Short mmCIF file of C-alpha atoms and ligand atoms in Angstrom, two decimals:
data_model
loop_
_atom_site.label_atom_id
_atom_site.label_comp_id
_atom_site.label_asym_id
_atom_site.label_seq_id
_atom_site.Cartn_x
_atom_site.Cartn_y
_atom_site.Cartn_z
CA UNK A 1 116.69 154.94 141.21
CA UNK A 2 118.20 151.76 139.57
CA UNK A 3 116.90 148.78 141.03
CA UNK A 4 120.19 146.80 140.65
CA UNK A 5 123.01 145.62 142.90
CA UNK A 6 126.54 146.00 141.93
CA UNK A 7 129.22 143.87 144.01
CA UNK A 8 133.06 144.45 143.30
CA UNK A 9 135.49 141.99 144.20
CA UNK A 10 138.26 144.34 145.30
CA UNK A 11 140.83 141.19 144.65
CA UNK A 12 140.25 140.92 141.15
CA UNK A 13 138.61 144.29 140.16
CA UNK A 14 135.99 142.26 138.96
CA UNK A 15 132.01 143.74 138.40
CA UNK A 16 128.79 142.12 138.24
CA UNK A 17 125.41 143.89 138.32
CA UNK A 18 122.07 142.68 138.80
CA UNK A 19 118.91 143.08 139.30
CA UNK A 20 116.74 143.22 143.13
CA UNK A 21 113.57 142.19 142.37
CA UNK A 22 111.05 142.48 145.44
CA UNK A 23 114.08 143.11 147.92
CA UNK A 24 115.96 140.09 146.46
CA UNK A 25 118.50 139.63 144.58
CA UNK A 26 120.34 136.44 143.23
CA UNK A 27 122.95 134.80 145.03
CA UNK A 28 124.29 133.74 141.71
CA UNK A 29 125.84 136.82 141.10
CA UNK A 30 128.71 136.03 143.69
CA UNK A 31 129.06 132.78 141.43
CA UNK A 32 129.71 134.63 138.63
CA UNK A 33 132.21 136.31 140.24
CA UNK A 34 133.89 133.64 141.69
CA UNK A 35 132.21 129.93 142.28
CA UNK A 36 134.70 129.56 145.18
CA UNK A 37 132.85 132.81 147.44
CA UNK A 38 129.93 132.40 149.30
CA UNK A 39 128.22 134.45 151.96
CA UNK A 40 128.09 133.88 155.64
CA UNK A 41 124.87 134.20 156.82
CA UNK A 42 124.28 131.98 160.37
CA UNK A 43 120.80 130.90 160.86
CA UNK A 44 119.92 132.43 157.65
CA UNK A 45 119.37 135.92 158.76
CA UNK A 46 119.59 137.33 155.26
CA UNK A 47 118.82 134.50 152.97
CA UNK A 48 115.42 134.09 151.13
CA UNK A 49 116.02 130.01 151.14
CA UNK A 50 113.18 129.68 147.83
CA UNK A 51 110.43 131.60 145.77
CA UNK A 52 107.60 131.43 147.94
CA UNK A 53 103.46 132.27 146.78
CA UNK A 54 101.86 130.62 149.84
CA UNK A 55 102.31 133.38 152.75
CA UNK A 56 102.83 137.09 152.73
CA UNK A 57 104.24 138.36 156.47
CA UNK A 58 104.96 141.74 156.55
CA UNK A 59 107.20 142.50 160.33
CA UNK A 60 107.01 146.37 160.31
CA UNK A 61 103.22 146.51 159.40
CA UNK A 62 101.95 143.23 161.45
CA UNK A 63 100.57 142.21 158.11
CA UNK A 64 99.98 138.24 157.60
CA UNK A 65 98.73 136.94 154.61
CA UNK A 66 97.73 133.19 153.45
CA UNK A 67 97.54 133.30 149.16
CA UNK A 68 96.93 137.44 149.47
CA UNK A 69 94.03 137.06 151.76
CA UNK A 70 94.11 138.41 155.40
CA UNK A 71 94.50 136.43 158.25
CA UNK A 72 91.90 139.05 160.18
CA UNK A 73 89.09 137.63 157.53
CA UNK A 74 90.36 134.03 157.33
CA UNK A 75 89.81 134.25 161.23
CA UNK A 76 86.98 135.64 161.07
CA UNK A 77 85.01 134.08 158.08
CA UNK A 78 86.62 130.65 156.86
CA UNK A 79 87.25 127.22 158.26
CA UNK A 80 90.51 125.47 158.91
CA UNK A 81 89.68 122.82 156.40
CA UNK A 82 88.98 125.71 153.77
CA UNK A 83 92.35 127.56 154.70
CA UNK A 84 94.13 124.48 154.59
CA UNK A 85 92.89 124.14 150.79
CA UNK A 86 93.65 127.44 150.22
CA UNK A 87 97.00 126.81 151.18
CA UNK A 88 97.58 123.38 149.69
CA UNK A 89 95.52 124.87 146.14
CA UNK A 90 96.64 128.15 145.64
CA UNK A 91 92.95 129.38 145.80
CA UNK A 92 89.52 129.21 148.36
CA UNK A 93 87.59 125.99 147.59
CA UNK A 94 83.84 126.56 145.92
CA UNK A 95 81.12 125.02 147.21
CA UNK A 96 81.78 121.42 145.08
CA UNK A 97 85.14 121.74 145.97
CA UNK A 98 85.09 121.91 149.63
CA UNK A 99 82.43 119.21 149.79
CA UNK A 100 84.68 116.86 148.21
CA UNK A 101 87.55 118.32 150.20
CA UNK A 102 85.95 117.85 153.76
CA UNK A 103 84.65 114.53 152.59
CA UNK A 104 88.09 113.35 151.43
CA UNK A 105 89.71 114.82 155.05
CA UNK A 106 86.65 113.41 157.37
CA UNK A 107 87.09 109.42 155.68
CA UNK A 108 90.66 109.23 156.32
CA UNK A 109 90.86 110.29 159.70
CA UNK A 110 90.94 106.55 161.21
CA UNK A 111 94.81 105.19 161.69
CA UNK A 112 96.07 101.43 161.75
CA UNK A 113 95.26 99.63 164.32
CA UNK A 114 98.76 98.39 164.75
CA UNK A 115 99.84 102.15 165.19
CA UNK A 116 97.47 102.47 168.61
CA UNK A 117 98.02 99.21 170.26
CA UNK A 118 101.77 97.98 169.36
CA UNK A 119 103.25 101.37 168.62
CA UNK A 120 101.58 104.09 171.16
CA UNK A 121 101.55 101.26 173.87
CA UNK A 122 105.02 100.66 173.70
CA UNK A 123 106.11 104.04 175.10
CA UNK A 124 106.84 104.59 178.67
CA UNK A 125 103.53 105.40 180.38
CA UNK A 126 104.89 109.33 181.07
CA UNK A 127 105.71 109.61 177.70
CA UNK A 128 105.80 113.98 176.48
CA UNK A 129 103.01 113.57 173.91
CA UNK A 130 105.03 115.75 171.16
CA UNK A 131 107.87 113.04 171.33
CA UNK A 132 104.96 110.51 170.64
CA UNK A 133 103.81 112.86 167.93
CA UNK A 134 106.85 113.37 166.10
CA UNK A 135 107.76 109.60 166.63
CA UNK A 136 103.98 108.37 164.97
CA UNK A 137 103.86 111.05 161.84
CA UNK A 138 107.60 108.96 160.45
CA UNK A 139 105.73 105.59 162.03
CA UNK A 140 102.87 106.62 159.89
CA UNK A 141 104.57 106.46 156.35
CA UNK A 142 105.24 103.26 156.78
CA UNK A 143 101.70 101.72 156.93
CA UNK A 144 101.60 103.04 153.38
CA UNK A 145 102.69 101.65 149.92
CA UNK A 146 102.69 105.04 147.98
CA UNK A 147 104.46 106.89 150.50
CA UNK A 148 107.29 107.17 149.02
CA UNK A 149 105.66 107.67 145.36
CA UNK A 150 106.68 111.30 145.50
CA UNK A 151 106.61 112.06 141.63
CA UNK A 152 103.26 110.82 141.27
CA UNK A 153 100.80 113.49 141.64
CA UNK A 154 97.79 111.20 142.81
CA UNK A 155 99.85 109.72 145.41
CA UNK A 156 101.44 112.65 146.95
CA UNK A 157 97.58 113.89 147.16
CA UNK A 158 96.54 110.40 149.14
CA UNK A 159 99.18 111.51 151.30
CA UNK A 160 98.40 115.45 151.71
CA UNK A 161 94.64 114.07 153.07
CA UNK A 162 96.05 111.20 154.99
CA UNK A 163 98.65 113.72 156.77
CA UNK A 164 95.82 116.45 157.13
CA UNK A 165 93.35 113.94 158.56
CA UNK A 166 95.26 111.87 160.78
CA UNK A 167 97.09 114.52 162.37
CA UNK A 168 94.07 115.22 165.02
CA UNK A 169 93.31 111.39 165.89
CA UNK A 170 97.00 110.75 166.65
CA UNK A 171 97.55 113.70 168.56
CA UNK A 172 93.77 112.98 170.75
CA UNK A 173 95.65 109.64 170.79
CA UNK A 174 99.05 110.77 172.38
CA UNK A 175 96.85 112.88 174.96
CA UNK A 176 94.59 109.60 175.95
CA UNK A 177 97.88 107.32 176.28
CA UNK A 178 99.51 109.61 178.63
CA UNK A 179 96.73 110.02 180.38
CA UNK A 180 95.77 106.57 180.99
CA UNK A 181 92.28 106.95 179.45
CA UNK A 182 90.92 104.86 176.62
CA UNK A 183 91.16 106.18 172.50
CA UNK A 184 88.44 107.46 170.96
CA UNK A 185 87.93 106.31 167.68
CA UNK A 186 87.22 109.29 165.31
CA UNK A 187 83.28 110.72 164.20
CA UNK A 188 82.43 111.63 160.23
CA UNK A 189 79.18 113.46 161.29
CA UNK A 190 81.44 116.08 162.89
CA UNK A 191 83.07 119.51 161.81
CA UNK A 192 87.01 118.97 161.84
CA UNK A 193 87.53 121.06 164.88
CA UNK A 194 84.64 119.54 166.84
CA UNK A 195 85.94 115.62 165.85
CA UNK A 196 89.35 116.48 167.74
CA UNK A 197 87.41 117.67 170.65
CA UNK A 198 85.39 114.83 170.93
CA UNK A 199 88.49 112.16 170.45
CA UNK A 200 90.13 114.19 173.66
CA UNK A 201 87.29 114.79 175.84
CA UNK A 202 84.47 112.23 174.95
CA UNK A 203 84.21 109.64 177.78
CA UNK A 204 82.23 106.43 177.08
CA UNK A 205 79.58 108.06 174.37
CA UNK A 206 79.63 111.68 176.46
CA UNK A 207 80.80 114.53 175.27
CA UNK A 208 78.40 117.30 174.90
CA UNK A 209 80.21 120.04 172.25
CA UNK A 210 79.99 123.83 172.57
CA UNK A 211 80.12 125.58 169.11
CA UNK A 212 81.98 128.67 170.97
CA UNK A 213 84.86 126.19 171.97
CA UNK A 214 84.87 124.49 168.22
CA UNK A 215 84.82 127.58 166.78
CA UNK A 216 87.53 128.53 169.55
CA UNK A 217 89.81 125.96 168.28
CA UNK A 218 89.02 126.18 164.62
CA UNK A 219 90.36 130.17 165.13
CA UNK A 220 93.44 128.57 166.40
CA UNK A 221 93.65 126.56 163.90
CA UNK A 222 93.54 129.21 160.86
CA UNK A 223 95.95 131.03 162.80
CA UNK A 224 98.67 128.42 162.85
CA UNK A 225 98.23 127.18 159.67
CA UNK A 226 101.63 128.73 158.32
CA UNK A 227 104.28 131.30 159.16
CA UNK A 228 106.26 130.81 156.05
CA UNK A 229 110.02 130.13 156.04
CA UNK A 230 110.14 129.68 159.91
CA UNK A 231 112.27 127.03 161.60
CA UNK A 232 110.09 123.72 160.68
CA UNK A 233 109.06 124.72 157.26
CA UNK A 234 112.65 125.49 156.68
CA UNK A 235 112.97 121.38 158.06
CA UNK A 236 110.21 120.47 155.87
CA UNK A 237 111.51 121.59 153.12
CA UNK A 238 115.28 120.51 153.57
CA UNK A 239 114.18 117.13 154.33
CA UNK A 240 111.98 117.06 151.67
CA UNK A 241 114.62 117.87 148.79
CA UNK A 242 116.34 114.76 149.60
CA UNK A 243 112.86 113.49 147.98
CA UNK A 244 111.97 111.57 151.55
CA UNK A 245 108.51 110.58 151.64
CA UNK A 246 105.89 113.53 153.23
CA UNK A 247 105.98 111.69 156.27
CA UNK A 248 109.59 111.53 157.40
CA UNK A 249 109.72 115.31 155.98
CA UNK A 250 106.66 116.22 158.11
CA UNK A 251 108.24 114.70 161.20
CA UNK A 252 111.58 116.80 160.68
CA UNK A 253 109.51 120.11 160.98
CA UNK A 254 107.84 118.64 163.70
CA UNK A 255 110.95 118.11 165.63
CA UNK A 256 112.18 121.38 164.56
CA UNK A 257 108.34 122.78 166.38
CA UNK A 258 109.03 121.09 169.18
CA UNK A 259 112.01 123.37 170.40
CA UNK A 260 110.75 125.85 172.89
CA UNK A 261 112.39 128.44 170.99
CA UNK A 262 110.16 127.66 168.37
CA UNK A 263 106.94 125.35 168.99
CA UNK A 264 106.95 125.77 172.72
CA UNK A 265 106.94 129.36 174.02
CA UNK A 266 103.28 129.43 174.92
CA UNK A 267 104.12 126.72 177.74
CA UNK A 268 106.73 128.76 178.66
CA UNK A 269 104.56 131.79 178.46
CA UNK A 270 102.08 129.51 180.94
CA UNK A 271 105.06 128.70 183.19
CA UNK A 272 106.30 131.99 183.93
CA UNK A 273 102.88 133.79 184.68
CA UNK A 274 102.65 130.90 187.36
CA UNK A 275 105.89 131.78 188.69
CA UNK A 276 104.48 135.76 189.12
CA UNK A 277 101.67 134.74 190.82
CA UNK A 278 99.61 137.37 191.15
CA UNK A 279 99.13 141.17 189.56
CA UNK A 280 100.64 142.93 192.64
CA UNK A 281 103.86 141.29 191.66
CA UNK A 282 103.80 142.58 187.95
CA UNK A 283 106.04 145.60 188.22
CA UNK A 284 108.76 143.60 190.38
CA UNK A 285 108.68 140.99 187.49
CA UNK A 286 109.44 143.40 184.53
CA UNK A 287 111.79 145.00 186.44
CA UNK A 288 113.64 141.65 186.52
CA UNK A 289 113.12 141.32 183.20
CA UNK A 290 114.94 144.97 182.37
CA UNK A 291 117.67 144.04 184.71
CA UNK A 292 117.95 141.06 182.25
CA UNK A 293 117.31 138.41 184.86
CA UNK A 294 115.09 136.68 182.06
CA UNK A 295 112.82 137.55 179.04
CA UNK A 296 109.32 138.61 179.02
CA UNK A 297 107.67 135.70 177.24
CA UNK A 298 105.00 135.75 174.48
CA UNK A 299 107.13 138.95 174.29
CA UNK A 300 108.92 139.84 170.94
CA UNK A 301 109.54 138.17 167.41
CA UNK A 302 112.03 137.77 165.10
CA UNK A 303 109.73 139.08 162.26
CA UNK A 304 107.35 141.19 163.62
CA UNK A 305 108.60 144.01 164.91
CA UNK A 306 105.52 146.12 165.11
CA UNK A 307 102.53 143.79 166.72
CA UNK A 308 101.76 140.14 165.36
CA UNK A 309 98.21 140.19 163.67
CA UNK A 310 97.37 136.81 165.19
CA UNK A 311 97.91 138.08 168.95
CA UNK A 312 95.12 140.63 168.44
CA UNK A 313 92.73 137.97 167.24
CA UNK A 314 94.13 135.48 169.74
CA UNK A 315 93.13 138.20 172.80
CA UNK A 316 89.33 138.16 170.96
CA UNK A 317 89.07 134.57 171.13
CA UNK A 318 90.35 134.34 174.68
CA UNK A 319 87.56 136.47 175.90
CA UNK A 320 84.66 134.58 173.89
CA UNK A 321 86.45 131.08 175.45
CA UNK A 322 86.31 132.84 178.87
CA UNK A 323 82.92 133.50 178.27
CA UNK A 324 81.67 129.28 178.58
CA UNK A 325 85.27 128.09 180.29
CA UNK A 326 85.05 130.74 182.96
CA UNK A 327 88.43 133.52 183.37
CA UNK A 328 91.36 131.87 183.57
CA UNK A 329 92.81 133.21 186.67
CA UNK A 330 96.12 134.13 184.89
CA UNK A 331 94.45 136.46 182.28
CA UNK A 332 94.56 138.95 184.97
CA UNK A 333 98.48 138.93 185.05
CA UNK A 334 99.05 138.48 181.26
CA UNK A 335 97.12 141.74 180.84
CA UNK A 336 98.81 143.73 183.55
CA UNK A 337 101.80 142.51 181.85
CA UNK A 338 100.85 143.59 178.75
CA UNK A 339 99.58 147.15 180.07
CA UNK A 340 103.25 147.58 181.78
CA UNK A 341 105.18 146.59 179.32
CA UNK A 342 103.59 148.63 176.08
CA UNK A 343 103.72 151.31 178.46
CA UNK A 344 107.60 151.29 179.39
CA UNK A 345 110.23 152.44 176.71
CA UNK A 346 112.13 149.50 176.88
CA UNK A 347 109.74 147.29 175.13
CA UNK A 348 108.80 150.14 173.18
CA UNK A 349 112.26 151.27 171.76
CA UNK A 350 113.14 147.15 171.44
CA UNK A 351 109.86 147.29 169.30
CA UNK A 352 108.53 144.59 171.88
CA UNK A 353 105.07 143.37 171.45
CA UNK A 354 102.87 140.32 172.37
CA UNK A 355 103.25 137.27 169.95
CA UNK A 356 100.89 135.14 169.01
CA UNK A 357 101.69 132.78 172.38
CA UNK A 358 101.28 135.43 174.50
CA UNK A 359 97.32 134.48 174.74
CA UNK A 360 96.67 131.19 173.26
CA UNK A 361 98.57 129.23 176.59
CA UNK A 362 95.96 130.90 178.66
CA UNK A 363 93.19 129.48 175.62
CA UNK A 364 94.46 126.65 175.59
CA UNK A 365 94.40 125.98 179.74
CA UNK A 366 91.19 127.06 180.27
CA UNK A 367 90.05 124.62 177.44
CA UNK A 368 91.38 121.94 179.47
CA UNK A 369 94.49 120.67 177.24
CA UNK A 370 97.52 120.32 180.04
CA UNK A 371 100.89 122.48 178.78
CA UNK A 372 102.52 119.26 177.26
CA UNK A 373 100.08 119.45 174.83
CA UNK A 374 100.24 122.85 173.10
CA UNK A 375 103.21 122.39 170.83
CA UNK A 376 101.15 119.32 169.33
CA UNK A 377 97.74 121.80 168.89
CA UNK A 378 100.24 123.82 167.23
CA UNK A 379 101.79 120.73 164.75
CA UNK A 380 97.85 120.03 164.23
CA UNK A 381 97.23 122.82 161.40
CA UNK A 382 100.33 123.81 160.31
CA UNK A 383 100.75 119.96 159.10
CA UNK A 384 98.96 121.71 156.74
CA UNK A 385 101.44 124.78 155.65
CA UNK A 386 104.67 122.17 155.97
CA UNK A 387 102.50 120.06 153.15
CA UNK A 388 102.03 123.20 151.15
CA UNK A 389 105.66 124.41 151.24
CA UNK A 390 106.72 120.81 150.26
CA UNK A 391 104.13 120.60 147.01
CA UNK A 392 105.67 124.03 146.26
CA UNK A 393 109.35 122.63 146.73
CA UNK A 394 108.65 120.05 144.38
CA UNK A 395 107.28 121.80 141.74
CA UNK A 396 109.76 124.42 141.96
CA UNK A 397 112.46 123.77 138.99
CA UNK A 398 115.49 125.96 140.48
CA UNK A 399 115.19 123.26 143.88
CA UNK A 400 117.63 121.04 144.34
CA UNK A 401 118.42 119.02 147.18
CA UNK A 402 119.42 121.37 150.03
CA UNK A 403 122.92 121.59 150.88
CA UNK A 404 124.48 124.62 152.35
CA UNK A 405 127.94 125.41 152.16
CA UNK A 406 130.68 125.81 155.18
CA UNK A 407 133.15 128.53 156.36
CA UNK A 408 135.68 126.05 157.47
CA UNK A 409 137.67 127.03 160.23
CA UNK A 410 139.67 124.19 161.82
CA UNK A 411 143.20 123.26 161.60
CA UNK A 412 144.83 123.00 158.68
CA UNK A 413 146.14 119.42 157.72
CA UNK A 414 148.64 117.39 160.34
CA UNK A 415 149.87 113.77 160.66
CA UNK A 416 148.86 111.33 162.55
CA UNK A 417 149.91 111.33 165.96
CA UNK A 418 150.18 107.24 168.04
CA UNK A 419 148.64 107.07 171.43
CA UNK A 420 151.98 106.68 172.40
CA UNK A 421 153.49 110.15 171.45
CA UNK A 422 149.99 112.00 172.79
CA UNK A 423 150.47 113.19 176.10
N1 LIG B 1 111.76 140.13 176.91
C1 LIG B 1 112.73 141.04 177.19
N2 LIG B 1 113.62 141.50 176.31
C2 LIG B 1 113.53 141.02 175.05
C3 LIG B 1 112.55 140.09 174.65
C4 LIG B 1 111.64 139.65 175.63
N3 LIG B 1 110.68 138.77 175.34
N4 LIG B 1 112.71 139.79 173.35
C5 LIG B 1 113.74 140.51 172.93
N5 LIG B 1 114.25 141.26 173.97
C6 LIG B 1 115.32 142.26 173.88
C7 LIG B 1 116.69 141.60 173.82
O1 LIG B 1 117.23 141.43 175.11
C8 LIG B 1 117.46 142.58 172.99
O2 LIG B 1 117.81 143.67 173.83
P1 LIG B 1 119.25 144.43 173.65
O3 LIG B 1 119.15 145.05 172.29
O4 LIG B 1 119.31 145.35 174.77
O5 LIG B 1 120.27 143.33 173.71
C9 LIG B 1 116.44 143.10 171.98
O6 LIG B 1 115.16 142.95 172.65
C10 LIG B 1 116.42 142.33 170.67
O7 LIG B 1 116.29 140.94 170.98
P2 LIG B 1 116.81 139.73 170.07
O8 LIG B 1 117.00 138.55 170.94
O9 LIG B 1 117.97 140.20 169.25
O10 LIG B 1 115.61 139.54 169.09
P3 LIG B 1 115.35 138.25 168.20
O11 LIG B 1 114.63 138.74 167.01
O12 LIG B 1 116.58 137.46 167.99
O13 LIG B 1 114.40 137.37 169.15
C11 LIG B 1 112.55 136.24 170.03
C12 LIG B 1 113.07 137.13 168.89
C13 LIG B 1 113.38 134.98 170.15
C14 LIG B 1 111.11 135.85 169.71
C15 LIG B 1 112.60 137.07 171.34
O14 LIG B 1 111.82 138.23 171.24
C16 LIG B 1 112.17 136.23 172.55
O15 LIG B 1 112.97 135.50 173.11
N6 LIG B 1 110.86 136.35 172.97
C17 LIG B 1 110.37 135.56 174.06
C18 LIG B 1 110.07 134.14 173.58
C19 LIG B 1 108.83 134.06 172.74
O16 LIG B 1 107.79 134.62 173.07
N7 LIG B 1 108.94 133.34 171.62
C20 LIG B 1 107.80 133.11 170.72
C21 LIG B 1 107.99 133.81 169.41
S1 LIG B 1 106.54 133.54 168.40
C22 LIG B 1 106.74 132.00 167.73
O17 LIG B 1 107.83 131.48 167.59
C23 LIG B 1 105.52 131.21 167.33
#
């Protein structure tokens, strides 16, 4: 079977063929048949936006891949800080490497002073952390001369560390403001993990660190490092064809994160198992759900259409947090949910399975972080994947700035009418 596409344009008679290489083929070919054509495709259902070697997500076979190597073993066997220089390098870090790596990450974890007590303090005292996230990463750039010293490859790496580093301490920072209690200044002689738990929980000099939670959150961590061309990569990397500094670009994907279609449907996953209350109200629930009085959330992905790798690993690490945090008393419901649900055919014909947020709310509760703070654990580590999609972007010859075309579909032109003639 020819592995070519051949597209007529029945208004000319005109032919073009070309080649689909790995399920793709070249949008160019509809220029060559007429510059003046393009495709409607709303929210880019059918586009591949860029070449991509970073992650591998397979839908139909819940595969997830960071630079060809499982997410099951990253979980399992690597660090964050490792993954994230997988990601950013193209390959794991040896031993020298990573050394240098976690000693480069761990000495610029420590922000401006300026940025804590004129910028944080001036926002209202209920401030929703993840605005005060997004809001500090753009504040951030501009405590920095070589910010916007894109084309120079030692800069742009001062600024991959700085993002990667500081991410944690302002995040810890956004919790402490809005919670009235006093910043923690970051610790060097921690893991990277273990130094954000500290800068949230530590009170005076106290905080006493169990390796089953840092290992908890290091877990999370891997697993939200990337998700290739979702909603704010796809920001990242607009933003950052304009050639803005990393900075602005990285707080356009983390606006784009913050959507609870996108960043925040673990609190909403939190929310609603609140609203059922208790297992004996289960069945009533996904009733309500089939009658299409509301969706099952955690429920369902746009890519995955068999189950998403992460959730499996996700329900592992809820148990071992569990294990030190005690249950949390929802995990009851989410798995009666989940035993319902894969049960009844319509999930199972809609190909309906938990998502990664289907667990990591309850995680995240039992670890203590309140529900305004999950879409910022969530902009924590994948910091990391928006900074490898935007080295990629640059380096990437057939990028230009981004700039999609329109199907236009307003009037056509008319004069001017005065106020006076406008009824
Ligand atoms: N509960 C009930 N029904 C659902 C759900 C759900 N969670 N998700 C999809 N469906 C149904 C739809 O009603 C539709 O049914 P129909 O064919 O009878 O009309 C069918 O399944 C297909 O749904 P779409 O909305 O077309 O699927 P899409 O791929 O656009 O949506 C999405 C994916 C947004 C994730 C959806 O499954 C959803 O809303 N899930 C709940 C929210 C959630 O958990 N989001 C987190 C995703 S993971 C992440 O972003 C990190």
């Amino acid at each position: 079977m020819a592995e070519t596409i051949t597209i007529t344009d029945d208004r000319t008679g005109q032919t073009v063929t070309v080649p689909i290489e790995g399920g793709v083929f070249p949008a160019s070919a509809i220029r060559s048949l007429d510059p003046s054509l393009f495709v409607y495709d709303p929210a880019y259902m059918q586009t591949a936006s860029c070449k991509s070697a970073i992650t591998y997500l397979d839908g139909e076979n819940g595969i997830l891949r960071y630079r060809g190597y499982p997410i099951e073993q990253l979980a399992e066997k690597s660090t964050f800080l490792e993954v994230a220089y997988l990601l950013l390098e193209g390959e794991l870090p040896n031993p020298d490497q990573l050394a240098t790596w976690t000693h480069d990450i761990t000495h610029h974890t420590f922000i401006h002073e300026n940025m804590r007590k004129r910028f944080v303090d001036g926002f209202h005292y209920d401030a929703h952390p993840m605005g005060m996230f997004v809001s500090a990463l753009a504040a951030l750039g501009t405590f920095y001369d070589g910010a916007k010293d894109i084309d120079d490859e030692e800069s742009r790496q001062r600024q991959v560390v700085r993002l990667i580093a500081k991410t944690p301490t302002i995040a810890a920072m956004c919790y402490r403001f809005s919670a009235g209690l006093p910043f923690n200044y970051p610790s060097n002689d921690i893991s990277f993990p273990a130094n954000f738990l500290s800068m949230m929980w530590k009170i005076g000099d106290e905080y006493e660190l169990n390796p089953v939670l840092e290992k908890a959150m290091d877990v999370l961590f891997i697993l939200h490092a990337d998700h290739e061309q979702n909603c704010g990569t796809t920001a990242m990397r607009v933003v950052g064809s304009s050639n803005a500094d990393p900075y602005s670009s990285a707080a356009a994907a983390a606006s784009a994160l913050y959507g609870p279609l996108h960043g925040g449907a673990n609190e909403a996953v939190v929310r609603m198992l609140n609203d059922i209350g208790s297992i004996e109200n289960v069945p009533a629930f996904i009733q309500s759900v089939k009658d299409g009085e509301g969706r099952l959330m955690g429920f369902g992905h746009r890519v995955y259409k068999n189950y998403d790798p992460r959730a499996k690993i996700i329900k592992q690490t809820a148990y071992d947090v569990f294990e030190v945090t005690g249950k949390n008393p929802l995990l009851d419901i989410a798995l009666k949910l989940e035993e319902v649900a894969l049960q009844d055919p319509y999930f199972v014909d809609r190909k309906l399975y938990p998502n990664v947020d289907f667990y990591s709310g309850l995680i995240y509760q039992a670890m203590g972080f309140p529900v305004e703070m999950f879409t910022v654990l969530f902009a924590i580590p994948r910091t990391a994947g928006w900074l490898a999609h935007w080295q990629e972007l640059l380096a990437d010859k057939e990028q230009k700035i981004s700039r999609p075309r329109q199907w236009y579909v307003g009037p056509e032109t008319r004069d001017y009418v005065p106020m006076s003639s406008r009824s």
